[in-house]
Short mmCIF file of C-alpha atoms in Angstrom, two decimals:
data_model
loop_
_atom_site.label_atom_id
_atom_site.label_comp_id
_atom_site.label_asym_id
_atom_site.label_seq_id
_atom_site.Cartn_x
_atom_site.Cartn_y
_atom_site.Cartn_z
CA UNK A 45 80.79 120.15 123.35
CA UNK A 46 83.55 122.07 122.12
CA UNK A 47 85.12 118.97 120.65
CA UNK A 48 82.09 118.08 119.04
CA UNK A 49 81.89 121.15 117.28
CA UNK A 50 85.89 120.22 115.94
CA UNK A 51 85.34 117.45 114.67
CA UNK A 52 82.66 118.60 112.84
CA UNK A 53 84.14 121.66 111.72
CA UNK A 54 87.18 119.57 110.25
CA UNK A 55 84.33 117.49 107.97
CA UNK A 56 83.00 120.47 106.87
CA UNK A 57 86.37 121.99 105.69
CA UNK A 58 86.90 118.70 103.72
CA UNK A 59 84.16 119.39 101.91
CA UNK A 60 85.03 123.02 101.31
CA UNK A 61 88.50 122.24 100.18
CA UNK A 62 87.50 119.56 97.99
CA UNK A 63 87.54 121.09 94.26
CA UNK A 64 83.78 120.80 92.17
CA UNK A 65 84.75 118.24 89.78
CA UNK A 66 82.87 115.12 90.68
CA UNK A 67 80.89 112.43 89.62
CA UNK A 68 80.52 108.47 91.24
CA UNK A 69 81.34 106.82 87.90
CA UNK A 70 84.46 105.61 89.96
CA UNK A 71 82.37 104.37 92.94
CA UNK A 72 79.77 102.19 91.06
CA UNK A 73 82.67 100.69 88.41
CA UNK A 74 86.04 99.90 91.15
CA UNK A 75 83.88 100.48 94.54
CA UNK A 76 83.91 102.70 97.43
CA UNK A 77 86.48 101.76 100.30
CA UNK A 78 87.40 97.77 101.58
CA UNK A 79 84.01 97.65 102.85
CA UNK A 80 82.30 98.16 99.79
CA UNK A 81 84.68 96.74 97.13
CA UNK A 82 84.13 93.35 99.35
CA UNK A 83 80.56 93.81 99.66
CA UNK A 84 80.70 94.43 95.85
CA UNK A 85 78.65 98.06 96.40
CA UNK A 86 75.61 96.33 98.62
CA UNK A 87 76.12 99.13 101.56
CA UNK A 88 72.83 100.98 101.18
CA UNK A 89 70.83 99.58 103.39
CA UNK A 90 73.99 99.19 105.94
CA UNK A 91 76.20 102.41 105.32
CA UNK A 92 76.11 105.12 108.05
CA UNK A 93 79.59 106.78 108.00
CA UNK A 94 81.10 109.23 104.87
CA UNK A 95 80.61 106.36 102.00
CA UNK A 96 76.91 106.81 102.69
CA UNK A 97 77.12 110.15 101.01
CA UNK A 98 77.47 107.28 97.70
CA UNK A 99 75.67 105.04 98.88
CA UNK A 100 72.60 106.37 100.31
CA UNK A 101 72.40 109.49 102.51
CA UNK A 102 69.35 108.68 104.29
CA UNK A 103 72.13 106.23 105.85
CA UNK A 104 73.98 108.63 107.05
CA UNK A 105 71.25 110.19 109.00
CA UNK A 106 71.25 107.30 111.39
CA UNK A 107 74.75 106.73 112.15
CA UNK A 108 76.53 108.68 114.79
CA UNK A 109 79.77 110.20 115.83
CA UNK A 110 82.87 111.06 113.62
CA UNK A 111 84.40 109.26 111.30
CA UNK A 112 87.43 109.37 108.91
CA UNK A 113 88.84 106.94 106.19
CA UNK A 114 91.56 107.23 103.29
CA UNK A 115 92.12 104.11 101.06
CA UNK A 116 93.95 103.89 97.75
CA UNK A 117 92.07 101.59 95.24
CA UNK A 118 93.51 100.10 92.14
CA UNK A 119 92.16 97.98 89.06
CA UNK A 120 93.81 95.66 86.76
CA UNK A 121 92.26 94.61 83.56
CA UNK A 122 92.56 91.54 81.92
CA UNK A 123 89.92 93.07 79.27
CA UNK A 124 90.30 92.28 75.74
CA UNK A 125 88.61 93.21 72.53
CA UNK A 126 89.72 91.33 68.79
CA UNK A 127 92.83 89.75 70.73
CA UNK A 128 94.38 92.87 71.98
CA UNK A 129 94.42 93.98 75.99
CA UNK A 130 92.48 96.71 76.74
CA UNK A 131 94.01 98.80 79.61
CA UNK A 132 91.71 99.99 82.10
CA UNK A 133 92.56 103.96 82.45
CA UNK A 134 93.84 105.82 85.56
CA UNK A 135 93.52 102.62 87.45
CA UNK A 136 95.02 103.90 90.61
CA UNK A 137 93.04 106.37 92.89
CA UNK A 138 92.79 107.53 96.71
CA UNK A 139 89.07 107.10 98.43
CA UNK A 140 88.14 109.78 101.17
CA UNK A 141 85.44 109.32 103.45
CA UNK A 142 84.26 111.55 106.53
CA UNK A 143 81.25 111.75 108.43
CA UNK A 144 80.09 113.99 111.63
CA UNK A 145 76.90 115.11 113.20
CA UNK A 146 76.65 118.67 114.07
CA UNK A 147 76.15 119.10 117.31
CA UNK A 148 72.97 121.04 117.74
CA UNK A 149 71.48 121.18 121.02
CA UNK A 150 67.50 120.99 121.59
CA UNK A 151 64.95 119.80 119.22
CA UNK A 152 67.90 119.51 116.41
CA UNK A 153 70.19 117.59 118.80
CA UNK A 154 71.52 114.44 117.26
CA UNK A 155 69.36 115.54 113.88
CA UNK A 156 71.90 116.80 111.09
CA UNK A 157 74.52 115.02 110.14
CA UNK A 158 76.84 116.18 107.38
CA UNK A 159 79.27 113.25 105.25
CA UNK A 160 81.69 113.11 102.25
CA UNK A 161 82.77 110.80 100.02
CA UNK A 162 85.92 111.19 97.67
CA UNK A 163 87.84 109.55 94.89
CA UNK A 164 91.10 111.15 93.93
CA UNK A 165 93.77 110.69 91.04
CA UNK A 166 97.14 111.56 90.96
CA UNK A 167 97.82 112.90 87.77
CA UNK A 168 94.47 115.04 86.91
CA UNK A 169 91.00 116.16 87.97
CA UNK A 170 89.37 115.17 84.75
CA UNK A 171 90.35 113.40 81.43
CA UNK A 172 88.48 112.51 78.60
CA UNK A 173 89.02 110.07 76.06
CA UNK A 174 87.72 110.66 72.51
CA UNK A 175 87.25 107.34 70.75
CA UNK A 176 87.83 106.38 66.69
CA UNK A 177 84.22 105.29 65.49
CA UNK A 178 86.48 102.03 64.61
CA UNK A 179 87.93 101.94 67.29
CA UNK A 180 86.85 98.55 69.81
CA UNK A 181 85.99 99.62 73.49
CA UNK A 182 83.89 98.82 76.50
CA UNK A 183 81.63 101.83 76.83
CA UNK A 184 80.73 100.68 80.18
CA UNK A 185 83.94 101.19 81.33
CA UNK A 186 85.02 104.00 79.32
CA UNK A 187 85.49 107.95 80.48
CA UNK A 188 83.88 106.70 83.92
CA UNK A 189 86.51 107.14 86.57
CA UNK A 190 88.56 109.43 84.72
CA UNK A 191 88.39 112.33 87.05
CA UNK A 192 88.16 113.34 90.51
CA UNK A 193 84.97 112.39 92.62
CA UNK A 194 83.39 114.62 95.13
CA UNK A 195 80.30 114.35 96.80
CA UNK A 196 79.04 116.12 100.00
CA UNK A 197 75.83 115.18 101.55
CA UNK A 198 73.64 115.80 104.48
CA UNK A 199 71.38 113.51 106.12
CA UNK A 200 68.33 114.55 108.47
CA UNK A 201 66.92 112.05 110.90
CA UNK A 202 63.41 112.33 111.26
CA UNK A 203 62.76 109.92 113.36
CA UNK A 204 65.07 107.27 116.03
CA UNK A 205 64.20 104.79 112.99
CA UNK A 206 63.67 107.10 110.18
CA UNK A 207 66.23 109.06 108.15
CA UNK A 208 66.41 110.75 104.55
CA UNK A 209 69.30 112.44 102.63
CA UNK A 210 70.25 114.42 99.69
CA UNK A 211 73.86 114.31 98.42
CA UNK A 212 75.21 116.92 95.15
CA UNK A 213 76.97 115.59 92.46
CA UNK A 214 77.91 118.75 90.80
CA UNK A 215 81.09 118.79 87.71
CA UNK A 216 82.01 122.47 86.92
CA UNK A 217 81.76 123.80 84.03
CA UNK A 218 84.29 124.60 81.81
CA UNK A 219 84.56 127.63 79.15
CA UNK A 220 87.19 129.18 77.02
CA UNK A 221 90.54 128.73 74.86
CA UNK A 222 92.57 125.82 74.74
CA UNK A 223 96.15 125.90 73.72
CA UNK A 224 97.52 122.92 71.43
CA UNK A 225 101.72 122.78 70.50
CA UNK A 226 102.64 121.68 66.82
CA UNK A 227 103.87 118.40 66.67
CA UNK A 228 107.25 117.34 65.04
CA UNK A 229 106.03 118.08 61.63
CA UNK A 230 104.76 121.54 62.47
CA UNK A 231 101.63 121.42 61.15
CA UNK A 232 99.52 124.57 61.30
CA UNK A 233 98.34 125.49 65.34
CA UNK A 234 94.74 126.10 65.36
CA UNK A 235 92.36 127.73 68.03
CA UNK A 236 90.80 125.70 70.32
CA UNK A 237 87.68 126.57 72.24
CA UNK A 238 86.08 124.56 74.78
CA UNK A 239 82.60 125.23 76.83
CA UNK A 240 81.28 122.76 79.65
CA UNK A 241 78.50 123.65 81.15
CA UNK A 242 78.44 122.94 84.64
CA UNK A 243 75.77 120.34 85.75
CA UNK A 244 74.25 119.16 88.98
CA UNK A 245 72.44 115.93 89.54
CA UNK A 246 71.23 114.67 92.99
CA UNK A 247 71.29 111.40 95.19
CA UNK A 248 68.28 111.07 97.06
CA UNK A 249 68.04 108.31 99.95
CA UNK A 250 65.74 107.16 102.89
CA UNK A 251 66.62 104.46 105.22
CA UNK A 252 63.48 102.74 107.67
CA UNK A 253 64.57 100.82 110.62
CA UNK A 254 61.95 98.90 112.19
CA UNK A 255 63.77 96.99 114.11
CA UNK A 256 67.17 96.69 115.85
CA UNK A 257 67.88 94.22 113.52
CA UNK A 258 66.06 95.17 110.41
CA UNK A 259 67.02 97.77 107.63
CA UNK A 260 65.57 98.85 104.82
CA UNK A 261 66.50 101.49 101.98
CA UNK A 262 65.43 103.46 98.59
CA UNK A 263 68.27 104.93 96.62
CA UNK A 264 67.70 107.55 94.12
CA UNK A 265 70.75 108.90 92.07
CA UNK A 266 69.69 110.94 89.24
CA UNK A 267 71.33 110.49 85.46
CA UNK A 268 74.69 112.62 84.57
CA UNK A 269 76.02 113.46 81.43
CA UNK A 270 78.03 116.74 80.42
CA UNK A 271 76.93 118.83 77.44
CA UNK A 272 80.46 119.32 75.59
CA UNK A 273 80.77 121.68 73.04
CA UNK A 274 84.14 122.17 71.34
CA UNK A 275 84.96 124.40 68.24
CA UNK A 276 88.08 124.34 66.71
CA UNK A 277 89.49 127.30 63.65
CA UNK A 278 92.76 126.86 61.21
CA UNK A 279 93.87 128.64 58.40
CA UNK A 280 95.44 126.01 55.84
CA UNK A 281 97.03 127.69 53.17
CA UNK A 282 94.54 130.79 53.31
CA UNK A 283 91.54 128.41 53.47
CA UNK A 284 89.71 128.55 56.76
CA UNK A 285 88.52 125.65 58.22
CA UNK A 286 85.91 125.10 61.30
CA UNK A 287 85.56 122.05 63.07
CA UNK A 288 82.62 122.01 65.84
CA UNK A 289 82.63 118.86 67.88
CA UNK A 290 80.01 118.13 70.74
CA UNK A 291 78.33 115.75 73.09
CA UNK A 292 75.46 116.03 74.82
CA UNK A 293 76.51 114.01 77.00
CA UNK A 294 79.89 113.08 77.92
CA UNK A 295 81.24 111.13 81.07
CA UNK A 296 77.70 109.33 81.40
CA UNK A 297 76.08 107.93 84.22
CA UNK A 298 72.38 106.34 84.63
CA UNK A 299 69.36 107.33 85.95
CA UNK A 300 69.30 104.53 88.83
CA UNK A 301 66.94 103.54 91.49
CA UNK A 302 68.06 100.97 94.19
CA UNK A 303 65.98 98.77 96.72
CA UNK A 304 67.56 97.18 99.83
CA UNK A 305 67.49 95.66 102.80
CA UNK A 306 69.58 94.47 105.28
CA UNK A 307 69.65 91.94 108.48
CA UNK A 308 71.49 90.70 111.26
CA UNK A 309 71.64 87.08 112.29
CA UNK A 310 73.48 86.71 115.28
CA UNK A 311 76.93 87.89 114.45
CA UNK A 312 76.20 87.61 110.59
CA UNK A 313 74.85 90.64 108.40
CA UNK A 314 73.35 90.04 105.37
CA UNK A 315 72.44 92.96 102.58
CA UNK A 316 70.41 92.20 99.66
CA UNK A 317 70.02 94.81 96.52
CA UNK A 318 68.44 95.41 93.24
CA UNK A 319 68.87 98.21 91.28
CA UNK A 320 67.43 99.74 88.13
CA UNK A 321 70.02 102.01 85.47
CA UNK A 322 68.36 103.82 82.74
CA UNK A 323 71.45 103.35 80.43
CA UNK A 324 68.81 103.67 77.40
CA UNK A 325 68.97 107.51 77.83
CA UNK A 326 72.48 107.71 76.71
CA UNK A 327 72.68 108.69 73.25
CA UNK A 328 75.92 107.61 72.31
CA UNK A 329 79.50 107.43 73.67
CA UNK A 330 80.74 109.10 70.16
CA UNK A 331 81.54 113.06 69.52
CA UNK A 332 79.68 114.20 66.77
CA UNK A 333 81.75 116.22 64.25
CA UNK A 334 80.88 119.36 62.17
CA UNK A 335 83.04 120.99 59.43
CA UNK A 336 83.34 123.59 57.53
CA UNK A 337 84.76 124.50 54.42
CA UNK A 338 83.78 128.14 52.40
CA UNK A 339 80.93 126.24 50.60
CA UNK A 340 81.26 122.84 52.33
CA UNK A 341 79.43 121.45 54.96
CA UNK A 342 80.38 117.97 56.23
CA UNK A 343 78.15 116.27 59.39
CA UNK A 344 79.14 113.28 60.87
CA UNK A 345 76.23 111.13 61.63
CA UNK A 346 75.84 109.33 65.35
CA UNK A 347 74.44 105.71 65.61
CA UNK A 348 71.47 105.80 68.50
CA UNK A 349 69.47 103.13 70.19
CA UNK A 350 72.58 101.54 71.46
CA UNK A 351 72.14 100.77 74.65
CA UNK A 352 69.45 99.19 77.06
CA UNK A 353 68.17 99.45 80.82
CA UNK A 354 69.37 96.86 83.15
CA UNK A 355 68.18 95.11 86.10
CA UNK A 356 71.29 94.39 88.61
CA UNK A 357 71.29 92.28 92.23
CA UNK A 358 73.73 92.36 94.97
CA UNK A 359 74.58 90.63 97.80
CA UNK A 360 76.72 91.15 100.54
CA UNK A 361 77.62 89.57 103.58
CA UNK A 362 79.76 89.96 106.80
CA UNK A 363 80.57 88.02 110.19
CA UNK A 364 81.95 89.57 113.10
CA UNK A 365 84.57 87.30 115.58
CA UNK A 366 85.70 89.32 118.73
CA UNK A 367 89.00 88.43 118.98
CA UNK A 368 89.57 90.23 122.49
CA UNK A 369 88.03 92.24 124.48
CA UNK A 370 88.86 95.79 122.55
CA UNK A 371 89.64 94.10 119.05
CA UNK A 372 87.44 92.70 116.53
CA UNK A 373 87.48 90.69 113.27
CA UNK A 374 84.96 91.52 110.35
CA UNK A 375 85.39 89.17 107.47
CA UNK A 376 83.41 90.38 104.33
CA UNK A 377 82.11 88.54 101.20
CA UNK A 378 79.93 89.74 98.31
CA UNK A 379 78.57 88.49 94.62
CA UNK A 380 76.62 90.79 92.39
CA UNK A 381 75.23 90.41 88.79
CA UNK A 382 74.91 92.58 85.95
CA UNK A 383 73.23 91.92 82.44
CA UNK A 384 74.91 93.92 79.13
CA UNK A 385 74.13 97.21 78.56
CA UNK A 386 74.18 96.54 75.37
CA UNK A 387 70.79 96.85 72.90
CA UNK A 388 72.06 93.88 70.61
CA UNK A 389 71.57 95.99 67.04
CA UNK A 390 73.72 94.76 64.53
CA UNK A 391 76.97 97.25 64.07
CA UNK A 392 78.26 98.31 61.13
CA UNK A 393 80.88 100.42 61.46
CA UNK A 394 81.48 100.86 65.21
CA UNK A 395 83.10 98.05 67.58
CA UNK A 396 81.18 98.52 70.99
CA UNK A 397 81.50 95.60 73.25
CA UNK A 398 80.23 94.43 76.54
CA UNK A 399 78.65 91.11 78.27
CA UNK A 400 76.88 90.39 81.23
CA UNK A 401 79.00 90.63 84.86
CA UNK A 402 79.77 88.76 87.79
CA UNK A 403 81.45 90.16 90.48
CA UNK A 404 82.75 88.36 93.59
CA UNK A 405 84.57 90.13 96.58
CA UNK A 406 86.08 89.24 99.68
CA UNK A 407 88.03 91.43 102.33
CA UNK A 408 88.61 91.73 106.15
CA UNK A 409 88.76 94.80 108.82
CA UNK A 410 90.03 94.68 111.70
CA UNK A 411 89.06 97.19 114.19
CA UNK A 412 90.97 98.43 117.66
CA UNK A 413 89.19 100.41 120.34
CA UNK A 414 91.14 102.15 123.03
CA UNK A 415 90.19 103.29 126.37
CA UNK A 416 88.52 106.22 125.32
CA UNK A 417 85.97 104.81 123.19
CA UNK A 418 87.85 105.73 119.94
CA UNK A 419 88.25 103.13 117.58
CA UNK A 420 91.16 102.54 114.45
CA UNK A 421 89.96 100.38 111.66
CA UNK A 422 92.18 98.05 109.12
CA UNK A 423 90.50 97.08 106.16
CA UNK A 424 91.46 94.97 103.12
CA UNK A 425 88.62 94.50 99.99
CA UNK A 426 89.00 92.86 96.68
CA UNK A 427 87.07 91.64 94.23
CA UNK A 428 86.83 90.66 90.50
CA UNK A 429 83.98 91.30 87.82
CA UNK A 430 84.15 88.73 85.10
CA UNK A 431 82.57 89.68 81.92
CA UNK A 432 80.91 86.82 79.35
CA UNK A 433 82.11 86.75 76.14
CA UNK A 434 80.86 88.72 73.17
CA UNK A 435 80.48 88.14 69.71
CA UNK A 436 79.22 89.74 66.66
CA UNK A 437 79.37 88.47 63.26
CA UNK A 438 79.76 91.65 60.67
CA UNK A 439 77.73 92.34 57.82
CA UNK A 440 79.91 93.38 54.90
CA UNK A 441 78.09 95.43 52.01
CA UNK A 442 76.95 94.35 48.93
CA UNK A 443 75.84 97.41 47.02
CA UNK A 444 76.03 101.28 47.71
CA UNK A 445 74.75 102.86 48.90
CA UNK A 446 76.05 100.46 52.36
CA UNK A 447 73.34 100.49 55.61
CA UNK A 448 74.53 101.49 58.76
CA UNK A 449 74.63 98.12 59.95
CA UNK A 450 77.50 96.98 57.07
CA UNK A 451 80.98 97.29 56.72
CA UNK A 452 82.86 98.37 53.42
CA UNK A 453 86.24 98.61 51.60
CA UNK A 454 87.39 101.67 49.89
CA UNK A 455 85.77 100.84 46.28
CA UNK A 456 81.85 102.08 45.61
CA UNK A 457 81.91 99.53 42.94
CA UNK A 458 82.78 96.65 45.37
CA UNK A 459 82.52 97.65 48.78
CA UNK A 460 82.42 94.32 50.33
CA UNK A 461 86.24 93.94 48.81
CA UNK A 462 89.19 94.86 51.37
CA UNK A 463 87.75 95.88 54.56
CA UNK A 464 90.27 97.48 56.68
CA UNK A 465 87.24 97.32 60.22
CA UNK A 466 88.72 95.75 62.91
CA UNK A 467 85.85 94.02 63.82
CA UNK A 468 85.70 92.10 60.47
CA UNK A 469 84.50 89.52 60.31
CA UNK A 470 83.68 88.40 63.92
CA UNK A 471 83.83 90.84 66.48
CA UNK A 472 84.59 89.44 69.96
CA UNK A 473 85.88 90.68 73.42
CA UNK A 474 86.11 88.68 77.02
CA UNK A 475 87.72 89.50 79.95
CA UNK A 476 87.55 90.30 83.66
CA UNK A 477 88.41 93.45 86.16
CA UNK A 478 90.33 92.91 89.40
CA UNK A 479 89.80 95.73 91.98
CA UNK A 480 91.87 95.88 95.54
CA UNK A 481 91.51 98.43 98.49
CA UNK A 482 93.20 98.68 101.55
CA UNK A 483 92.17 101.43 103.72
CA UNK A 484 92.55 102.96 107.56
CA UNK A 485 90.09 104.77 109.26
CA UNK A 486 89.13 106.29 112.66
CA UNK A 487 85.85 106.04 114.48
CA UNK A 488 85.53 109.31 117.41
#
């Protein structure tokens, strides 16, 4: 008993330790662990240990005993927009997973079980990028696993074949002066002021078991976005100047609903998934910028409407081969796809780009169990998401005043003479992310 209440004790001091700036942005773009970069991300209807706390906690209400992995994760990108690489940013991580059931005794024995799931970097807890409205980029991938990823969750079993679960995904808020060194040419320092308000979203899961061999799951993981506001003051030769710039919301993620279900054939398990992201609620990946002048008042205008829901299916798959009596072989496959996010409006002067994806995974674990029960676990996941082509012919203006959807030169009297846009005249991007894992983990 007293062991029982140690190893839970030790999950829930991960979870206290474990800094408030998260968000799964990380988790649904590289993956969470070998498992589920294999599986390409079709776990919830299978997931019971820590990466259920992602995945969905009702999961984690059904699994049992203590569990523990740690798994660096890195992504190359082979992503490329108008002939230049794009690199994919902070590309290396470390994943942290824990699970435990506290050990109640009575009506709540085997009831309440607490599990965490973590995605670290090794430079910073949070960095965001600010993109040039010229500037070409993959919003899907952009600003989304750019900081550190924390999310504790508990999971209540109801029933032996009924469990539900509620997970936080909580970023802190952030408020107050920011300090900025000249450059080389010592240009004037101005104040910087910066206020994040914190914001909490949930994850919401139930899993139903009505068999042995039969599992099936509803995923809820509310929408995320972080209202930035950022005012800036300089004095420029006795002129002041005030810059506001904001976002309502930064660092997004989607509203997204996922249905699954999962079943074993013999030795082979087989998870099927669809899943719903309301990506049309994002306004726009763009600061908007306000500034001031004594008598001047300049507002930069955001395009909207650029983005759509999507519809995505998973599948993943693994077979078990014991290779002895304590050892054991799980080989792992997956293929998921992904339409664009993308509404299709003609741009003008923005470069957004995306395609539809295909992601295929494969990866291995290999799992030792002593004399005692306990069992050490070797796992190896990889996978790459290919990305279709896009292109997008632009519209250069004829006549001021230009639309929104048109490009234009310097010259009011001939704007559709020497564009400078990089996405002039054809606008096109291709490419593919490679993700790898390797992890080791501890079952108790």
């Amino acid at each position: 008993m007293l062991s029982s209440w140690l190893r839970a004790s030790v999950c829930v001091t991960t979870l206290l330790l474990v800094p408030r700036q998260t968000h799964a942005s990380a988790f649904d773009v590289q993956g969470l662990g070998p498992d589920g970069v294999a599986e390409v991300g079709a776990r919830s209807a299978s997931a019971e240990d820590g990466s259920a706390a992602f995945f969905n906690p009702g999961g984690l209400a059904l699994g049992n005993g203590t569990a523990l992995l740690i798994a660096p994760i890195v992504s190359v990108s082979t992503l490329r927009a108008q002939d230049k690489r794009l690199p994919f940013e902070d590309p290396f991580g470390i994943t942290l997973t824990a699970s435990a059931t506290i050990p109640f005794e009575g009506p709540l024995a085997n009831r309440l079980r607490i599990g965490f799931s973590g995605h670290f970097l090794p430079t910073a807890a949070l960095r965001l990028l600010a993109r040039a409205p010229e500037e070409p980029f993959y919003p899907y991938y952009d600003n989304r696993t750019q900081r550190l990823v924390a999310l504790p969750a508990l999971g209540v079993r109801i029933t032996k074949w009924l469990g539900i679960g509620f997970g936080a995904n909580v970023l802190a808020g952030v408020r107050g002066p920011a300090k900025l060194e000249k450059g080389a040419t010592g240009a004037p320092e101005p104040r910087i002021d910066i206020a994040a308000n914190t914001v909490v979203s949930g994850i919401f899961g139930v899993r139903w078991d009505p068999t042995k061999y039969a599992r099936f799951a509803l995923v809820v993981r509310q929408g995320f976005g972080i209202p930035l506001n950022i005012d800036t003051t300089a004095d420029i030769g006795g002129v002041p100047l005030a810059t506001n710039l904001q976002a309502k919301m930064a660092m997004f993620d989607p509203l997204t609903v996922v249905l699954a279900s999962s079943f074993d054939v013999g030795k082979v398990h087989i998870e099927t998934s669809v899943s719903h992201a309301k990506w049309s609620d994002w306004e726009s990946p763009y600061l908007s910028v306000q500034s001031t002048l004594p008598g001047v008042n300049l507002v930069s205008r955001i395009p909207s409407k650029l983005f759509r829901d999507t519809m995505s299916f998973r599948i993943g798959s693994n077979y078990s081969i014991a290779t002895s009596a304590r050892t054991k072989l799980v080989l792992r496959a997956g293929i998921a796809a992904e339409p664009t996010i993308l509404a299709g409006n003609i741009q003008g002067r923005t470069n957004l780009v995306d395609g539809d994806k295909l992601t295929l995974g494969l990866g291995a674990t290999f799992a030792l169990k002593n004399a005692r029960g306990n069992t050490l676990r070797i796992g190896l996941g990889g996978n790459g998401q290919f990305v279709s082509e896009f292109n997008q012919e632009k519209r250069p203006c004829q006549t001021a005043p230009c639309p929104e959807t048109t490009v234009a030169g310097p010259d009011a009297n001939s704007p559709s003479t020497g564009i400078t846009n990089p996405g002039y005249p054809r606008l096109t991007a291709s490419g593919a992310l490679f993700t790898l894992s390797l992890g080791v983990g501890a079952d108790f």
